[in-house]
Structure formats: C-alpha cells, structure tokens
Short mmCIF file of C-alpha atoms in Angstrom, two decimals:
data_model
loop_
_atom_site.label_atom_id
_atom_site.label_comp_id
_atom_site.label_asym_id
_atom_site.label_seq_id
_atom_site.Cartn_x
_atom_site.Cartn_y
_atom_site.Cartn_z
CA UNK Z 1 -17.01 -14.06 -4.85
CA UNK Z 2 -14.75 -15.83 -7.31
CA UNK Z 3 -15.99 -18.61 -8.92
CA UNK Z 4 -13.56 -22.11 -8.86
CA UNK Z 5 -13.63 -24.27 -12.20
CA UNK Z 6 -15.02 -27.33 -10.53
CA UNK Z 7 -13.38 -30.16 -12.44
CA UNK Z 8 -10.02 -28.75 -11.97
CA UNK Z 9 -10.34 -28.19 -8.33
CA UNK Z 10 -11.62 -31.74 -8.12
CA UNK Z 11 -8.13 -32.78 -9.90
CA UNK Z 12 -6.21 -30.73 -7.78
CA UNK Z 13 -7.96 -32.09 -4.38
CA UNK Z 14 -7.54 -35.90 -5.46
CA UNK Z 15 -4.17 -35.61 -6.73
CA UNK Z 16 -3.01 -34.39 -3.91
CA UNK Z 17 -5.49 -36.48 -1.10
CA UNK Z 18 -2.47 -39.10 0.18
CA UNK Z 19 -0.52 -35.88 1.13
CA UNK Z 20 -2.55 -34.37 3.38
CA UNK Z 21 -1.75 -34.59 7.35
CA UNK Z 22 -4.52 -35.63 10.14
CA UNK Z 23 -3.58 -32.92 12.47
CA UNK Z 24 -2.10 -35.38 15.11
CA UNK Z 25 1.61 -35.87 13.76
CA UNK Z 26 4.58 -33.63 15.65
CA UNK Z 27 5.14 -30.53 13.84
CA UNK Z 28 7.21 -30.61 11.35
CA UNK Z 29 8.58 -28.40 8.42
CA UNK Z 30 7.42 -30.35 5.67
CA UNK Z 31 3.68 -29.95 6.64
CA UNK Z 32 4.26 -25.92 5.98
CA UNK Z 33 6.14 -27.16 2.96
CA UNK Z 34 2.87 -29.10 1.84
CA UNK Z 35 0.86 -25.88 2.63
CA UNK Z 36 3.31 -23.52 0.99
CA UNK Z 37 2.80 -25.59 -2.53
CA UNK Z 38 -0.24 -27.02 -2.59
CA UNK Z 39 -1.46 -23.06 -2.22
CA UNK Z 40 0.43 -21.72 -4.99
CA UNK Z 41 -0.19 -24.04 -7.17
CA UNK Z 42 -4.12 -23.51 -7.07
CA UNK Z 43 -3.78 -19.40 -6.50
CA UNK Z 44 -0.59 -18.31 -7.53
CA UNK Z 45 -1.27 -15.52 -10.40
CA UNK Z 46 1.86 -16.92 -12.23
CA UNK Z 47 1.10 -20.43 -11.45
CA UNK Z 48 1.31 -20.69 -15.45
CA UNK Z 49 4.77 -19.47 -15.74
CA UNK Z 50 6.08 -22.02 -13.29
CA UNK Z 51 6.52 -25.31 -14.60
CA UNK Z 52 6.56 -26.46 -11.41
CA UNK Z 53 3.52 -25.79 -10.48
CA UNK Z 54 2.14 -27.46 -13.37
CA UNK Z 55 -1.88 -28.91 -12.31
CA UNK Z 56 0.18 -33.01 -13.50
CA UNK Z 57 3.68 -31.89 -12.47
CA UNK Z 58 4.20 -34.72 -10.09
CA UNK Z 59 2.72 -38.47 -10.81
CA UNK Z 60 2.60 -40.05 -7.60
CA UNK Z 61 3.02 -39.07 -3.42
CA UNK Z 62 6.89 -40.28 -3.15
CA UNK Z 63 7.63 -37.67 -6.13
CA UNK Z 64 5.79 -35.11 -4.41
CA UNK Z 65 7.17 -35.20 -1.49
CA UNK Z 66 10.78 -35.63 -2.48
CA UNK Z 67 10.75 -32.37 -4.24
CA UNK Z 68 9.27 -30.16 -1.05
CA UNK Z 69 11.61 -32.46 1.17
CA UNK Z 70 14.28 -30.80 -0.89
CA UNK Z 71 13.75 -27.21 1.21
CA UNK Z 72 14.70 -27.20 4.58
CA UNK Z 73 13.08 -23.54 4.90
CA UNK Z 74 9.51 -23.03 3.98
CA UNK Z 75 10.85 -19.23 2.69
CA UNK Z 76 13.27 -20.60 0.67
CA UNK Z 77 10.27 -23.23 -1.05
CA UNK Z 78 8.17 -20.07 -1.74
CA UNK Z 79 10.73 -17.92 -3.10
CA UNK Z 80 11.41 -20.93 -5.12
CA UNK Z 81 8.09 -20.72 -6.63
CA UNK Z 82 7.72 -17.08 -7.28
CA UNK Z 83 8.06 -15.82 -11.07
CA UNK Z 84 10.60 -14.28 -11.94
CA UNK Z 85 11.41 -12.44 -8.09
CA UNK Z 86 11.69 -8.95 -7.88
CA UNK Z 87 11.33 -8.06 -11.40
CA UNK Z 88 7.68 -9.53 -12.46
CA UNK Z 89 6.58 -10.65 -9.04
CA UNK Z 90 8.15 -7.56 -6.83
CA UNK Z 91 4.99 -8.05 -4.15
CA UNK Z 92 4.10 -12.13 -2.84
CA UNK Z 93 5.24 -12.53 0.35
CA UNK Z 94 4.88 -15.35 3.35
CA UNK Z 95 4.73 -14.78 7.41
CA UNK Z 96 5.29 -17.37 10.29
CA UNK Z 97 3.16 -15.36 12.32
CA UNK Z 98 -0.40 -13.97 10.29
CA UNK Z 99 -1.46 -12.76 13.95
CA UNK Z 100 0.83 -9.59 13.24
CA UNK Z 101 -0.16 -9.54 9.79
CA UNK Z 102 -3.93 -9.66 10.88
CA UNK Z 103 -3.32 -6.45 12.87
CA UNK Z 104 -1.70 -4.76 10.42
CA UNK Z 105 -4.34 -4.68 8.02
CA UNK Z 106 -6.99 -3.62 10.45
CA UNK Z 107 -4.68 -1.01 10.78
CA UNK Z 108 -3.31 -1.79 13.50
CA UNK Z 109 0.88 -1.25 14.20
CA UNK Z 110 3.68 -0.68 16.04
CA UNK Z 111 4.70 2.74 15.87
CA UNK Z 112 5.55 5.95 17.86
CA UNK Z 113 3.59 8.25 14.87
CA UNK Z 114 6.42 9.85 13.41
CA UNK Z 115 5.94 9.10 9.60
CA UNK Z 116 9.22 10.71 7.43
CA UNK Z 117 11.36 10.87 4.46
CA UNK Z 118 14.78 10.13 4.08
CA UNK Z 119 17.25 12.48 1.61
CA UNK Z 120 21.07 12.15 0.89
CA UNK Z 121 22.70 14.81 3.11
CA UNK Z 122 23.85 17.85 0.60
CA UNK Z 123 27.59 18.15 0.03
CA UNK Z 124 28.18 14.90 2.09
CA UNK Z 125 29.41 11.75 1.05
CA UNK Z 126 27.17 9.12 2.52
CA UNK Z 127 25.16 11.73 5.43
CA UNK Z 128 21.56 11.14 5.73
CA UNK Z 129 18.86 13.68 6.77
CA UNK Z 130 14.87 13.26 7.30
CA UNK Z 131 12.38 15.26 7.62
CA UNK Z 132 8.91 14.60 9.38
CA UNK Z 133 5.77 14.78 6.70
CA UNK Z 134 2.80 13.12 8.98
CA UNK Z 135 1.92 12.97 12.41
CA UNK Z 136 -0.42 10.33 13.32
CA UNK Z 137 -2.88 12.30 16.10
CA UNK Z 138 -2.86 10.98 19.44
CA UNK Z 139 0.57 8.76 18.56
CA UNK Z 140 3.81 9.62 20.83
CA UNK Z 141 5.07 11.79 18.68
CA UNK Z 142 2.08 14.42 18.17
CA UNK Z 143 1.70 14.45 22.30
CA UNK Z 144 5.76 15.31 22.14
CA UNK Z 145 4.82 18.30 19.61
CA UNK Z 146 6.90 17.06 16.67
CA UNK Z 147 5.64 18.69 13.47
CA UNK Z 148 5.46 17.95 10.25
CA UNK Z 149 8.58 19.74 7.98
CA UNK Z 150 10.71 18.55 11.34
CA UNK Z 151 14.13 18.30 10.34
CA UNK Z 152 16.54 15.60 12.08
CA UNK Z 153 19.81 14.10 11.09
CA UNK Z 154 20.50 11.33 13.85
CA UNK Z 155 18.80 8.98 16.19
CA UNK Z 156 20.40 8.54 19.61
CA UNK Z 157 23.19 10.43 18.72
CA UNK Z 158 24.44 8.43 16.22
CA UNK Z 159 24.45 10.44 12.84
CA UNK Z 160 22.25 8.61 9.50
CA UNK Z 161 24.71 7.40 6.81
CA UNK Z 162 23.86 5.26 3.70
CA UNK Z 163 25.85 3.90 0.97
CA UNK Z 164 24.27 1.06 -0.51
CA UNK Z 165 21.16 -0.75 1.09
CA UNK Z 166 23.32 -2.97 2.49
CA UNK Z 167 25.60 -0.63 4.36
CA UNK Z 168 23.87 1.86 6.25
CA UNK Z 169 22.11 2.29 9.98
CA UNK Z 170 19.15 2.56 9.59
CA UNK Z 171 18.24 0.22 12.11
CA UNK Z 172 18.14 2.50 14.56
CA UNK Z 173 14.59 3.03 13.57
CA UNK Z 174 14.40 -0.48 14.78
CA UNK Z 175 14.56 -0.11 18.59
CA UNK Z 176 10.95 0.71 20.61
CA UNK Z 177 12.63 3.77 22.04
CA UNK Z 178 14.86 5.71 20.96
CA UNK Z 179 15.59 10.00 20.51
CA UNK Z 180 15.44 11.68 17.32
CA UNK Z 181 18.37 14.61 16.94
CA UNK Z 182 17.05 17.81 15.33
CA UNK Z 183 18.58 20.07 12.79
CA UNK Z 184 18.34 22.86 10.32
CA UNK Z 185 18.21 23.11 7.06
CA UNK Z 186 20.72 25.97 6.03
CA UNK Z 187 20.56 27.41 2.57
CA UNK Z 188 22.97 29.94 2.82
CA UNK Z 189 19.93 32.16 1.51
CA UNK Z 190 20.58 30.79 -2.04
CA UNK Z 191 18.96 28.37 -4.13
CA UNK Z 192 22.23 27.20 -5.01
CA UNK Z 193 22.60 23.83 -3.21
CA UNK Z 194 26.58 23.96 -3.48
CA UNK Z 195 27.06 25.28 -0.14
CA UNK Z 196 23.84 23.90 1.73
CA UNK Z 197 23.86 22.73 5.11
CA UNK Z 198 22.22 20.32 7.48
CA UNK Z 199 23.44 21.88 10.90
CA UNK Z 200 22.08 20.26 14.39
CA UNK Z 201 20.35 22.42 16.11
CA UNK Z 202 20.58 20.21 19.80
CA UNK Z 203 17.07 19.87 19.99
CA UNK Z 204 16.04 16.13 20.39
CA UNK Z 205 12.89 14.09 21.65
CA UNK Z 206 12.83 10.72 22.63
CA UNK Z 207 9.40 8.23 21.04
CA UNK Z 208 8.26 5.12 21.62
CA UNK Z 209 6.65 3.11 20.22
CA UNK Z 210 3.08 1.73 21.30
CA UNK Z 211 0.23 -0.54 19.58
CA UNK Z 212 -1.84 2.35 17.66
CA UNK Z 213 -4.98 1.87 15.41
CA UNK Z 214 -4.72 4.31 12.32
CA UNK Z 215 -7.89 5.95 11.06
CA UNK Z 216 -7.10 6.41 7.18
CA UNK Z 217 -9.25 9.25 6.99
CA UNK Z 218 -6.62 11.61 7.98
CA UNK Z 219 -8.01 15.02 7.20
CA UNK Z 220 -10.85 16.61 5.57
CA UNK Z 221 -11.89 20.39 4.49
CA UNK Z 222 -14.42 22.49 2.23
CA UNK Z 223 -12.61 25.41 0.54
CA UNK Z 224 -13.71 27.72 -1.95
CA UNK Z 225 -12.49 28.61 -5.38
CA UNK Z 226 -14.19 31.30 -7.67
CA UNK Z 227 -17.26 30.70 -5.41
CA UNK Z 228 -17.61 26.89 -6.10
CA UNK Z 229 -17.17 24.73 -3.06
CA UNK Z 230 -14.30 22.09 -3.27
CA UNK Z 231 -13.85 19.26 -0.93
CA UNK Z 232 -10.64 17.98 0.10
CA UNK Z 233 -9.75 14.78 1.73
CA UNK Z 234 -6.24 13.17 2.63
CA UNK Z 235 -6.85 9.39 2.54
CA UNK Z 236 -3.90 6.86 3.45
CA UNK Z 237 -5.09 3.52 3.36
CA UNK Z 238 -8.01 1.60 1.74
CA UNK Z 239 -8.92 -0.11 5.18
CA UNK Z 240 -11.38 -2.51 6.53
CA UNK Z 241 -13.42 -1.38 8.99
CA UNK Z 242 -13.09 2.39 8.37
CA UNK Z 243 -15.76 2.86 5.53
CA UNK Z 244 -18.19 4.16 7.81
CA UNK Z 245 -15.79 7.21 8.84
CA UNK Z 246 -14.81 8.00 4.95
CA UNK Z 247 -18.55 7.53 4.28
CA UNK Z 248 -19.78 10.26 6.69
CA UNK Z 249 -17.03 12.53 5.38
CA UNK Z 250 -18.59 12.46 1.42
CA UNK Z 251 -21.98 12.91 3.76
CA UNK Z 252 -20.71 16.09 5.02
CA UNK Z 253 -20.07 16.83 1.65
CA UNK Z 254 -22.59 16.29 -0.03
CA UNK Z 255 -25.04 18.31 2.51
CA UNK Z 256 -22.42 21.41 2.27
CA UNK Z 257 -23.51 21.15 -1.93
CA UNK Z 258 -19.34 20.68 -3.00
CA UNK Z 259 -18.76 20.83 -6.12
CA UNK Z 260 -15.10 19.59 -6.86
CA UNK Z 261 -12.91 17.09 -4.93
CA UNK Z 262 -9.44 17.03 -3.92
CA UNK Z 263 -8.68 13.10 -3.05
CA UNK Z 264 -5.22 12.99 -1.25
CA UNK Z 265 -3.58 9.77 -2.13
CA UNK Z 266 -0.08 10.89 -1.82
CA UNK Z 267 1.54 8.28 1.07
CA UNK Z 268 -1.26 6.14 0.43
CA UNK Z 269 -0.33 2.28 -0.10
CA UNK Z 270 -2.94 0.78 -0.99
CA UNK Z 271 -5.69 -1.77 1.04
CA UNK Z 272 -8.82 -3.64 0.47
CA UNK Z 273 -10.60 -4.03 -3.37
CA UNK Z 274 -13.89 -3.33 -1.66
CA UNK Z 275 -13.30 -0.94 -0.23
CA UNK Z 276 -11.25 1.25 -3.29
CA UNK Z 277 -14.46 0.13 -4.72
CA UNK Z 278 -16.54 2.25 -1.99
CA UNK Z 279 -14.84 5.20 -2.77
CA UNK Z 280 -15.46 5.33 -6.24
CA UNK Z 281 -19.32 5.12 -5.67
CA UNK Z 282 -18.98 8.12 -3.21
CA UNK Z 283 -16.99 10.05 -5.88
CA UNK Z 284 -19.84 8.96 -8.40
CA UNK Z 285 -22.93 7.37 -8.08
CA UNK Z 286 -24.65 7.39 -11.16
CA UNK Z 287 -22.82 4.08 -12.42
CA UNK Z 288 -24.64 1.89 -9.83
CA UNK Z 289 -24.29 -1.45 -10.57
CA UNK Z 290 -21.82 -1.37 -13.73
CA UNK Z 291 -18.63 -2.28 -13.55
CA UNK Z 292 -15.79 -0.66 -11.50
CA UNK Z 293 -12.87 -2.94 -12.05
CA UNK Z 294 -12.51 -6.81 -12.63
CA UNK Z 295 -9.99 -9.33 -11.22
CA UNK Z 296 -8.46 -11.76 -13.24
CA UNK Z 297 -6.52 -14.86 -11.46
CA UNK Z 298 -4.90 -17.89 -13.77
CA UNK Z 299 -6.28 -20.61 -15.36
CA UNK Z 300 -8.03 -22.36 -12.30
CA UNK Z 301 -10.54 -19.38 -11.98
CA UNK Z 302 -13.13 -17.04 -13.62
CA UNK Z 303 -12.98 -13.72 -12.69
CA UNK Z 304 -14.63 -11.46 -10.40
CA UNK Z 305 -16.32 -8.22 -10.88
CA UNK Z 306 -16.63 -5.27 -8.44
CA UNK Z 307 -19.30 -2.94 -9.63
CA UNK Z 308 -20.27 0.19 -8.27
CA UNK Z 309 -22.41 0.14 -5.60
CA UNK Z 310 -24.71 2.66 -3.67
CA UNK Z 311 -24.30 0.75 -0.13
CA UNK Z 312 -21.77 -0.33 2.00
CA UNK Z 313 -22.03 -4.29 2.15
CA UNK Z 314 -21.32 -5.17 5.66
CA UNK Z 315 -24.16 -2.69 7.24
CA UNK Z 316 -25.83 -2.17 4.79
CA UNK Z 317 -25.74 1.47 4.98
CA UNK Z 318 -26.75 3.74 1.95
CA UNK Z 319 -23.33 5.76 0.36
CA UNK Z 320 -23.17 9.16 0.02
CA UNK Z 321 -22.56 9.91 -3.66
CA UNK Z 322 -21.42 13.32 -5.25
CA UNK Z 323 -22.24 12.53 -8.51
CA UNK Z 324 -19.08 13.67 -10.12
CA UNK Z 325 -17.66 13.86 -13.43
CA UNK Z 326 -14.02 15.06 -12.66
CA UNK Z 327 -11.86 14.61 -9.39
CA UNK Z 328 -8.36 15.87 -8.67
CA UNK Z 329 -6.32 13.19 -7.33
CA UNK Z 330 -2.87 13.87 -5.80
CA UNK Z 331 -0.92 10.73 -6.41
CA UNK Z 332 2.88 10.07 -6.05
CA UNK Z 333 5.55 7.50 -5.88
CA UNK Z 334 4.29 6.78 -2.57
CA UNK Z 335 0.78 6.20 -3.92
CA UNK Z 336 0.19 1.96 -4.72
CA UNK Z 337 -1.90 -0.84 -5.53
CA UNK Z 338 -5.47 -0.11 -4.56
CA UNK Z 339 -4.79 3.92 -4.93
CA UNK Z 340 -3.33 3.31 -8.52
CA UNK Z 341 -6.74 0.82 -9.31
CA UNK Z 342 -9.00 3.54 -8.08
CA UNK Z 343 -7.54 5.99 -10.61
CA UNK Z 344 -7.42 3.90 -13.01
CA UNK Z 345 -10.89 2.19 -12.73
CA UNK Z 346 -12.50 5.93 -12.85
CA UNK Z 347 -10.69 6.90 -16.20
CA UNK Z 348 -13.46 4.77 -17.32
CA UNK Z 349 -15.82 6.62 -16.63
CA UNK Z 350 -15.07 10.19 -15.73
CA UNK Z 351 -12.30 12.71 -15.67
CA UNK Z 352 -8.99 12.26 -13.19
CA UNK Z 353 -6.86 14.86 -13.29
CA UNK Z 354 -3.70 13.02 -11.47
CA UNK Z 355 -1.10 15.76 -10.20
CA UNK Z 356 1.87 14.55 -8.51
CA UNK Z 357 4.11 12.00 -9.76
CA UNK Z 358 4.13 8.60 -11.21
CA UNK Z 359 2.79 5.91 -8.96
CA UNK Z 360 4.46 3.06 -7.73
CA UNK Z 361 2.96 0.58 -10.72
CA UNK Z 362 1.53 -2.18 -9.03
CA UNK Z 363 -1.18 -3.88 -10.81
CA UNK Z 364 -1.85 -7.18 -9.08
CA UNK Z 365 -3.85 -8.37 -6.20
CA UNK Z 366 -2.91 -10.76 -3.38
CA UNK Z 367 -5.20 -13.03 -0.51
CA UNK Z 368 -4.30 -14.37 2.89
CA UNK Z 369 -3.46 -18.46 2.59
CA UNK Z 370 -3.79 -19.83 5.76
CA UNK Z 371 -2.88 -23.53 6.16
CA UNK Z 372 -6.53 -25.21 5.84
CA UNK Z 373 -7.17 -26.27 2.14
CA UNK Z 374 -10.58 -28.43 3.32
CA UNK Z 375 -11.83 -24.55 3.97
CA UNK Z 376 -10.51 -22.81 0.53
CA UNK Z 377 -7.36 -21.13 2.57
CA UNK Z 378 -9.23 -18.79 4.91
CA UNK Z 379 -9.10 -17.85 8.04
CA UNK Z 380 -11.60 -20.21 9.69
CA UNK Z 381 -10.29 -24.07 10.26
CA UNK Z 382 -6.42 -23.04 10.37
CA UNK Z 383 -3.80 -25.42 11.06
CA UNK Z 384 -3.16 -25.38 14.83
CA UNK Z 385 0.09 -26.52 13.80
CA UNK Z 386 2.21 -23.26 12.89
CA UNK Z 387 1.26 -19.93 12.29
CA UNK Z 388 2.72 -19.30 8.76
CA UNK Z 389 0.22 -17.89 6.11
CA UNK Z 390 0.49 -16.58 2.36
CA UNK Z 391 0.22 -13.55 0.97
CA UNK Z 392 0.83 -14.19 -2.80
CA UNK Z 393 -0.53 -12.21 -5.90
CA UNK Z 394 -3.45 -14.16 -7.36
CA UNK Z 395 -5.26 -11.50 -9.68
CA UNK Z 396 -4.27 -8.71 -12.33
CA UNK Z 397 -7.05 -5.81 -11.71
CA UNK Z 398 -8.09 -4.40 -14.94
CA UNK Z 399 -10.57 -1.75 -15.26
CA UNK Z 400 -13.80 -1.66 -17.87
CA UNK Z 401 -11.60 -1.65 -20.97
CA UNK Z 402 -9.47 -4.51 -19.46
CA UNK Z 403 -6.34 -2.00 -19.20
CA UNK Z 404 -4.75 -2.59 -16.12
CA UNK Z 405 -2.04 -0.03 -14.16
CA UNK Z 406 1.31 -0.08 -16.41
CA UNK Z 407 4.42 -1.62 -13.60
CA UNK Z 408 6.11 1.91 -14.26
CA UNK Z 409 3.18 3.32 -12.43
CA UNK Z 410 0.66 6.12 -13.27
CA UNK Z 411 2.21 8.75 -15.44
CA UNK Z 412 0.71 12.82 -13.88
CA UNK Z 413 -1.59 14.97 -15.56
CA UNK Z 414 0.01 17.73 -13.88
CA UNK Z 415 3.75 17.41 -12.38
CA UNK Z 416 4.09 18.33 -9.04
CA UNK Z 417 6.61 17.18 -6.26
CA UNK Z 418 7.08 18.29 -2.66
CA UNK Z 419 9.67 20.19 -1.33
CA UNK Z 420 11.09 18.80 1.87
CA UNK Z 421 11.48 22.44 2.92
CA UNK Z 422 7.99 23.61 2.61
CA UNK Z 423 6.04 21.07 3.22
CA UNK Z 424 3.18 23.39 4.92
CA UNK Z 425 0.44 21.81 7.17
CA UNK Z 426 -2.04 19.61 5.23
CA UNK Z 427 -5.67 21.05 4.30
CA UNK Z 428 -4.06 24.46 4.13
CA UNK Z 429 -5.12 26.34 1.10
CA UNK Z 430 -1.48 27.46 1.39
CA UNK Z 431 -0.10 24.15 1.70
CA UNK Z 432 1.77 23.47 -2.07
CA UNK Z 433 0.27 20.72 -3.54
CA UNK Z 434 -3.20 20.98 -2.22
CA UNK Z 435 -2.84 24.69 -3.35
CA UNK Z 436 -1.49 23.41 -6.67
CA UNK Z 437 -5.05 21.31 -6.87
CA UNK Z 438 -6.94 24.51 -5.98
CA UNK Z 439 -5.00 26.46 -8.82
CA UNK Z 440 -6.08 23.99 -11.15
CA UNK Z 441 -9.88 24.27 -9.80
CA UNK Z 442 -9.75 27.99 -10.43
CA UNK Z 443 -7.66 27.65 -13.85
CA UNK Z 444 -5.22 29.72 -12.46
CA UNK Z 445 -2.50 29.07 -15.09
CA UNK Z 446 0.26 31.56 -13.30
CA UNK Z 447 -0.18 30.63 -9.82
CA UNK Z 448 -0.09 26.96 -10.85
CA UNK Z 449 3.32 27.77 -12.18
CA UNK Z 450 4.86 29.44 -9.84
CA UNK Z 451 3.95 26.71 -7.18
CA UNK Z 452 5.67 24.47 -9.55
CA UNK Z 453 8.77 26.56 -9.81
CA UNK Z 454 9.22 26.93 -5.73
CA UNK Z 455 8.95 23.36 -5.58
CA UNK Z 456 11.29 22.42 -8.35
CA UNK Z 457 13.94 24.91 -6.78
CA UNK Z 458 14.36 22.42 -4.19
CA UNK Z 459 13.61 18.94 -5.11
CA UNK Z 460 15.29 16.06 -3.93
CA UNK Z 461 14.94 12.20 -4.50
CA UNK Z 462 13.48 10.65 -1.50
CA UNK Z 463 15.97 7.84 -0.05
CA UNK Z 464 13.65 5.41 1.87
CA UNK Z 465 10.31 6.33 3.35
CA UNK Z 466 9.10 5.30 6.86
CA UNK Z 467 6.57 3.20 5.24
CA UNK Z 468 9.95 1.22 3.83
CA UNK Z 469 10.19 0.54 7.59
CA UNK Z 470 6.85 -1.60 8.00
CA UNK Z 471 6.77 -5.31 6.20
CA UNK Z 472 4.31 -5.79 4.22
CA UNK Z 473 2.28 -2.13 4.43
CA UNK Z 474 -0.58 -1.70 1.99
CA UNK Z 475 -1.09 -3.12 -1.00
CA UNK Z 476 -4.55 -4.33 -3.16
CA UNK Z 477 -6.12 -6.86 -1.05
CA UNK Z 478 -8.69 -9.50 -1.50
CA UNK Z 479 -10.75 -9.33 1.53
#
C-alpha cells in the first residue's frame, strides 16, 4: 500500500474542511467540481507541473470556490487540470457513470466478439477495409462462424471511408446490431500492390452485441523445438479476477517440464499492477521477494514496491514458477501499459527477447477517484450524489534500475509485423509470428528470415483497431 506523508495530508484536509458538502444539499455541479479538484490536487502525477494545483494555491473558501465556479462542466475543470493534454498526459480520463467503468475492468463489455483491424483500401482514395484478427469464444460472432483473417469492407451496406478522424463512418460500429459485408482480398497474383483489389464477395452476417465476460487467457499450447518443450500462451489483459486461470496454465506447464515460453502480448492493453506482477513470478520464481517494479506518485507520497511473489494474494494460493532465465515476448503497437511494465521490469533480471514492434509507450499508472475524500477516494463511502469518478495517472512505474518504459514505446529485439493476409489461426506452429518465436527457439536463422520477408511483402499500417472502439480499455491500474 502507498504510504501518505502525514503532515501534508493533514494540510490538505484542513485547508480544504469549510468546502466540503454534508450530503443533504440538491445536487449540484459544483459538488463534482469540488471532487474533481480536491482529487487531483492530492493524486494527480503532474500535480507539480500545475500551478494550480499548488498544496497553498488558494488562501481562503470564497477564492476556492470562485475558481471551480468558473466551469460549468466538470470535463471541462479536469481537462483544465491535466498537464500538458495529449502530449505528456495522453491517458487521465473522468466518467459520469464508474458503474460501466467497474465492469469494464472486471472484464466485462459490450460487444458482439468480433475484434479487427482497420487498413486504407489499396488504390482508393478514402475506402476502408478490415479484417477480423480475434474471435472472442462463445461471443456472437464465433457462434455465426466468423474467422479470424475475415475480410469485410462495409457494415450494413454502407461502404467504410476515412479521411481525417473527423470525417469518416465509423460509427456504424456504434449500433448493437448491425451486418458486416464480406470481401476479398485480390492480388492480382502479384506482390505488386498497384493493381490490388478489395472486391465484395456478398457474403454478410449480422452481430449483436451482448454483455460478455472476457477470460484474458485466450489460448495456450506446448510445442516442441529441437526436442525442448516450449510453452506458448496468448494473454490479452492483465485482469482482476482471472489469476487463478493464468496460474493453472504455468501449472500445466510446469508439470509437462517446458523449457522456453512464448508470452503473447500482441493486442494486449494493459490491466492491473498486481497482477503484471503475478506473471512475472510464474515466468521466474527465484527472485521471491525482491523487487519487480516500483511506483512513484508526486510529492504528497512515498512510493510503493511490488516484489516478486510466490503466491497469489487474494487466496492465498502458491504460484507456479518456471524458473526462467529468457522468455520470448511478442509485443506490438497494440501491446500497453502493464504489458510494456512487465517487459520492462524482467530486463532486470533475465533475458526478453521482444519480437514484434514497438509498444505503445505508456509508462504511468492511474487509480479510480470516487467522490468520498473522508475514505481516501475508494470505492466504499461514495457520494450518493452523482456517479462521476477519476481515472487520472498518479504514478511513473520504474523497474529495479529506476528506468521506466520510454513514451515512444518498447523498441523489438526482433522485427516482426503481421500480415493482414495471413494471419493463420493462433497457437499454430504455422501461424507467422508464433512460428517466427519458434524459429528463434530453434536458432533457425533462414526460416526466421523468410517469415520476415512474407510478412514484409504485404505490410500495411493499421488505421484504427477495434480496441480504438472501447473508452477507456486497458491500461496499468492501481487496484
């Protein structure tokens, strides 16, 4: 737990004491307006960069109030407050309803299961095609039979277009129902792209969308590479309340005697500290008890170490460790916050060999504020009132040297990209960049590059990602 500096907290609670409501008054904006401040200024990360937000910025309650009087939109207070939007602070965000955001980091979303990329349409001036890389099992779409490497260019008819991200449709992802148009992808048997194709092929499905639970752990596998068992795991979210699941999967493991691993990180966003902090004991487990990675908030606070660990905290339950000293991560652009920490947080201690891309660069961590500052912010005590909460960044994770994840992300080991027209089926040895991984196991310079040349003969730029879609997805949370 993070430890508060006492005497400034004290300051901060008595400065503010005549400002605080009694719970009875009529709703009214400037009570979210109180909350909105009075929590950045003790959390915000950049709270220190904000003059604002200065601990003696205001002397009295009339000057106080005056200023957050001056925002007739709690959003438009907090955006007020961030430093320096978009560029430094690219991740703080607030809600008027943390019930939805609750659900959505237990894992829990909207969503017909149809998870897909977005390209520029070849020789088109503002066309738009996708192309389907994850089915979430069980969802709409996987009962419908739609397959990953799908190709589609419209939704109900209406052909994708994009020319700036303020003029295009894609809305249309929007709606709770609605039919996806199928195509092909026509080469012209060439890898010259000058006369390529995206042709409908009138084929279409309709989805909809339905309340669906994902489990993170989205596949798993043992292969075999010059007679050395490798394990191989495709893991998309650091999630509460799934630990148990990725647990028994390092137990299987483990009792099969593997010797490397393949971690899958590539769509992963991101998700809870403690539980990227799991994960790196079952990968290891002969650090217990030193130092995995260490937050560090602004001046109000100490920080807070998360060392490794040979149990899982909330059961108690013993983790299975490999013991490793290398692991092959696949990591892309796709691949944030908690998944960039848990690479870099092992380069402390072992060998990653990253092949991919580079990551997203997100360094920083952020906490739920809900509206009840007599109970530090959480959950417990909330403000009956409204249901607005927080989600600012309040911590910088470092690893053991202190050297936290560069904002231009993660730069590869090993270069590797997807093709949107081979895609393959995930935990196939044939699939490219697990087989890429597997090359590497084996040291098999020549197949490595030749999997690197298919893909390169068709790589595109990915225009938005279904994840784009979802507010808020992933992340490095405090829990």
């Amino acid at each position: 737990m993070k430890k508060i500096k006492s005497i400034l907290v004290l300051f901060i609670t008595f400065s503010f004491i005549g400002c605080f409501d009694d719970g009875d008054d009529n709703f009214s904006p400037n009570e979210i307006n109180d909350f909105v401040y009075k929590g950045m200024s003790i959390f915000y990360l950049y709270k220190d960069n904000v003059p604002v937000l200065a601990n003696d910025r205001f002397s009295n309650d009339t000057e106080y109030f005056n200023y957050i009087n001056e925002f007739s939109d709690p959003f438009d207070l907090f955006e007020s407050l961030k430093y320096q939007s978009g560029v430094v602070d690219r991740f703080s965000w607030i809600v008027d309803d943390y019930f939805e955001l609750e659900r959505q980091f237990q894992g829990t979303t909207g969503t017909n299961g149809m998870e897909f990329s977005l390209f520029n349409e070849p020789n088109s001036n503002n066309g738009v095609y996708g192309v389907v890389r994850l089915v979430l099992p069980n969802s709409d779409a996987d009962t419908k039979g739609i397959k990953r490497g799908d190709i589609f260019y419209a939704i109900d008819g209406v052909d994708l277009f994009y020319n700036s991200e303020s003029d295009n449709n894609f809305n249309l992802f929007n709606s709770e129902t609605y039919t996806v148009n199928f195509a092909t992808y026509d080469t012209k048997g060439t890898q010259d792209t000058s006369d390529d194709t995206v042709d409908a092929n009138n084929e279409s499905t309709s989805l909809t969308k339905a309340q669906y639970t994902e489990n993170p752990v989205f596949a798993s596998h043992i292969h075999e590479v010059n007679g050395e068992k490798v394990g191989y795991v495709m893991y998309n979210g650091f999630t509460r309340g799934f630990e148990d699941e990725l647990n028994e999967v390092f137990g299987n493991f483990k009792s099969n005697n593997v010797q490397h691993l393949v971690l899958d990180l590539r769509y992963n966003p991101g998700g809870s500290v403690a539980v990227e902090t799991y994960l790196a004991s079952m990968i290891t487990g002969q650090f217990t008890n030193e130092l995995f990675t260490q937050l560090v908030y602004n001046s109000n606070f100490n920080t807070t170490d998360y060392n490794f660990t040979n149990e899982i905290s909330d059961d108690g339950g013993a983790i299975n460790s490999l013991g490793l000293n290398k692991v092959y991560v696949l990591a892309t652009s796709r691949s944030a916050s908690a998944s960039e920490g848990l690479i870099n947080g092992l380069e402390s201690y072992i060998d990653v060999v990253h092949l991919g891309s580079n990551t997203t660069g997100k360094t920083q961590a952020s906490r739920t504020l809900y509206d009840s500052p007599n109970n530090n912010y959480q959950r417990e005590g909330a403000n009956q009132n409204h249901t607005y909460a927080m989600q600012p960044l309040i911590a910088d994770g470092v690893n053991k040297e202190g050297i936290k994840v560069p904002s231009t992300g993660l730069i590869p080991d090993i270069e590797f990209r997807e093709s949107a027209l081979n895609y393959g089926t995930i935990g196939d040895i044939n699939e490219p960049f697990l087989a890429a991984a597997l090359a590497q196991i084996g040291n098999n310079t020549t197949k490595l590059n030749i999997l690197k040349a298919q893909s390169d003969a068709f790589n595109k730029d990915i225009l938005k990602d279904s994840n784009d879609f979802i507010n808020h997805k992933g992340g490095m949370i405090i829990d």
